[in-house]
PDB file of C-alpha atoms in Angstrom:
ATOM      1  CA  SER C   1       6.619 129.125  54.118  1.00 87.00           C
ATOM      2  CA  LEU C   2       8.903 126.528  52.629  1.00 95.00           C
ATOM      3  CA  ILE C   3       9.783 122.963  53.597  1.00 97.00           C
ATOM      4  CA  ILE C   4      12.522 121.149  51.702  1.00 97.00           C
ATOM      5  CA  THR C   5      12.939 117.403  52.053  1.00 95.00           C
ATOM      6  CA  LYS C   6      16.480 116.143  52.448  1.00 95.00           C
ATOM      7  CA  GLY C   7      15.837 112.396  52.354  1.00 91.00           C
ATOM      8  CA  LYS C   8      17.472 110.474  55.188  1.00 92.00           C
ATOM      9  CA  GLU C   9      18.691 113.767  56.654  1.00 95.00           C
ATOM     10  CA  GLY C  10      15.121 114.937  57.343  1.00 96.00           C
ATOM     11  CA  CYS C  11      13.665 118.230  56.160  1.00 97.00           C
ATOM     12  CA  ASN C  12      14.538 121.892  56.375  1.00 97.00           C
ATOM     13  CA  TYR C  13      11.983 124.606  57.113  1.00 97.00           C
ATOM     14  CA  GLY C  14      14.518 127.247  58.142  1.00 96.00           C
ATOM     15  CA  SER C  15      15.708 124.849  60.841  1.00 97.00           C
ATOM     16  CA  LEU C  16      16.552 121.200  60.377  1.00 97.00           C
ATOM     17  CA  MET C  17      13.975 118.589  61.394  1.00 96.00           C
ATOM     18  CA  PRO C  18      15.849 115.282  61.554  1.00 96.00           C
ATOM     19  CA  ALA C  19      14.410 112.190  59.901  1.00 96.00           C
ATOM     20  CA  LEU C  20      12.303 110.261  62.402  1.00 97.00           C
ATOM     21  CA  ALA C  21      12.134 106.873  60.681  1.00 96.00           C
ATOM     22  CA  ARG C  22      12.678 103.917  62.993  1.00 93.00           C
ATOM     23  CA  LYS C  23      12.550 101.229  60.325  1.00 94.00           C
ATOM     24  CA  VAL C  24      12.874 101.808  56.574  1.00 95.00           C
ATOM     25  CA  VAL C  25      11.240  99.180  54.379  1.00 94.00           C
ATOM     26  CA  ASP C  26      10.601 101.475  51.394  1.00 94.00           C
ATOM     27  CA  ASN C  27      11.076 105.234  51.249  1.00 91.00           C
ATOM     28  CA  VAL C  28       8.788 105.693  48.224  1.00 90.00           C
ATOM     29  CA  GLY C  29       6.043 108.101  49.194  1.00 92.00           C
ATOM     30  CA  ALA C  30       7.740 109.496  52.285  1.00 95.00           C
ATOM     31  CA  GLY C  31       8.087 112.976  50.787  1.00 95.00           C
ATOM     32  CA  ASP C  32       4.492 112.866  49.563  1.00 94.00           C
ATOM     33  CA  ALA C  33       3.325 111.981  53.079  1.00 96.00           C
ATOM     34  CA  LEU C  34       5.398 114.798  54.579  1.00 97.00           C
ATOM     35  CA  PHE C  35       4.080 117.396  52.153  1.00 97.00           C
ATOM     36  CA  GLY C  36       0.485 116.140  52.307  1.00 96.00           C
ATOM     37  CA  PHE C  37       0.232 116.439  56.057  1.00 97.00           C
ATOM     38  CA  ALA C  38       2.347 119.591  56.324  1.00 98.00           C
ATOM     39  CA  ALA C  39       0.351 121.405  53.618  1.00 97.00           C
ATOM     40  CA  CYS C  40      -2.969 120.567  55.286  1.00 97.00           C
ATOM     41  CA  LEU C  41      -1.715 121.788  58.645  1.00 97.00           C
ATOM     42  CA  MET C  42      -0.311 124.993  57.144  1.00 97.00           C
ATOM     43  CA  ALA C  43      -3.634 125.623  55.402  1.00 97.00           C
ATOM     44  CA  MET C  44      -5.323 125.273  58.806  1.00 98.00           C
ATOM     45  CA  GLY C  45      -2.991 127.908  60.263  1.00 98.00           C
ATOM     46  CA  ALA C  46      -0.497 125.692  62.099  1.00 98.00           C
ATOM     47  CA  ASP C  47       3.032 126.940  62.735  1.00 97.00           C
ATOM     48  CA  ILE C  48       5.595 125.648  60.257  1.00 98.00           C
ATOM     49  CA  GLU C  49       7.460 123.863  63.079  1.00 97.00           C
ATOM     50  CA  VAL C  50       4.328 121.859  63.910  1.00 97.00           C
ATOM     51  CA  ALA C  51       3.650 121.137  60.236  1.00 98.00           C
ATOM     52  CA  ALA C  52       7.241 119.965  59.681  1.00 98.00           C
ATOM     53  CA  PHE C  53       7.112 117.730  62.765  1.00 98.00           C
ATOM     54  CA  VAL C  54       3.784 116.093  61.943  1.00 98.00           C
ATOM     55  CA  GLY C  55       4.797 115.761  58.291  1.00 98.00           C
ATOM     56  CA  SER C  56       8.060 114.116  59.349  1.00 98.00           C
ATOM     57  CA  CYS C  57       6.131 111.716  61.569  1.00 98.00           C
ATOM     58  CA  ALA C  58       3.914 110.787  58.614  1.00 98.00           C
ATOM     59  CA  ALA C  59       6.987 110.335  56.413  1.00 97.00           C
ATOM     60  CA  ALA C  60       8.573 108.053  59.016  1.00 97.00           C
ATOM     61  CA  LEU C  61       5.462 105.889  59.127  1.00 97.00           C
ATOM     62  CA  GLN C  62       5.296 105.761  55.337  1.00 96.00           C
ATOM     63  CA  CYS C  63       8.852 104.386  55.285  1.00 96.00           C
ATOM     64  CA  GLU C  64       7.574 101.359  57.205  1.00 95.00           C
ATOM     65  CA  VAL C  65       5.140 100.430  54.402  1.00 93.00           C
ATOM     66  CA  PHE C  66       6.236  98.690  51.222  1.00 93.00           C
ATOM     67  CA  GLY C  67       5.009 100.348  48.038  1.00 86.00           C
ATOM     68  CA  ASN C  68       2.301 102.509  49.589  1.00 83.00           C
ATOM     69  CA  ALA C  69       0.362  99.320  50.410  1.00 88.00           C
ATOM     70  CA  HIS C  70      -1.969 101.187  52.756  1.00 88.00           C
ATOM     71  CA  PRO C  71      -2.588 104.739  53.955  1.00 91.00           C
ATOM     72  CA  ILE C  72      -1.408 106.067  57.286  1.00 94.00           C
ATOM     73  CA  ALA C  73      -4.170 105.540  59.834  1.00 95.00           C
ATOM     74  CA  PRO C  74      -4.910 108.568  62.027  1.00 95.00           C
ATOM     75  CA  GLU C  75      -4.602 106.432  65.169  1.00 97.00           C
ATOM     76  CA  THR C  76      -1.173 105.198  64.086  1.00 97.00           C
ATOM     77  CA  LEU C  77       0.004 108.735  63.364  1.00 98.00           C
ATOM     78  CA  TRP C  78      -1.282 109.988  66.717  1.00 97.00           C
ATOM     79  CA  GLN C  79       0.469 107.113  68.541  1.00 98.00           C
ATOM     80  CA  PHE C  80       3.752 107.871  66.723  1.00 97.00           C
ATOM     81  CA  ILE C  81       3.485 111.595  67.532  1.00 98.00           C
ATOM     82  CA  THR C  82       2.809 110.782  71.194  1.00 97.00           C
ATOM     83  CA  GLU C  83       5.837 108.466  71.334  1.00 96.00           C
ATOM     84  CA  MET C  84       8.055 111.132  69.775  1.00 95.00           C
ATOM     85  CA  MET C  85       6.811 113.783  72.213  1.00 94.00           C
ATOM     86  CA  GLU C  86       7.370 111.544  75.239  1.00 94.00           C
ATOM     87  CA  GLY C  87      10.833 110.858  73.888  1.00 75.00           C
TER      88      GLY C  87
END
């Protein structure tokens, strides 16, 4: 399995997952957030599509934080995922 970040274009895992950021304050750490969450999910046996989506959600939230000031709270990630799914 392979996920490639493409910055503001999103990520590619065989298909393109568009970037999900609503507000970009600082994009430092967005790729780290994507890979951190995606790798954990893949290690747990999740499909790559799910890992890419959740990782992209984490990356979007990280873009809202200046300089990695605080980690992504699980509740915040879950709320963002729910909003994206409800569309």
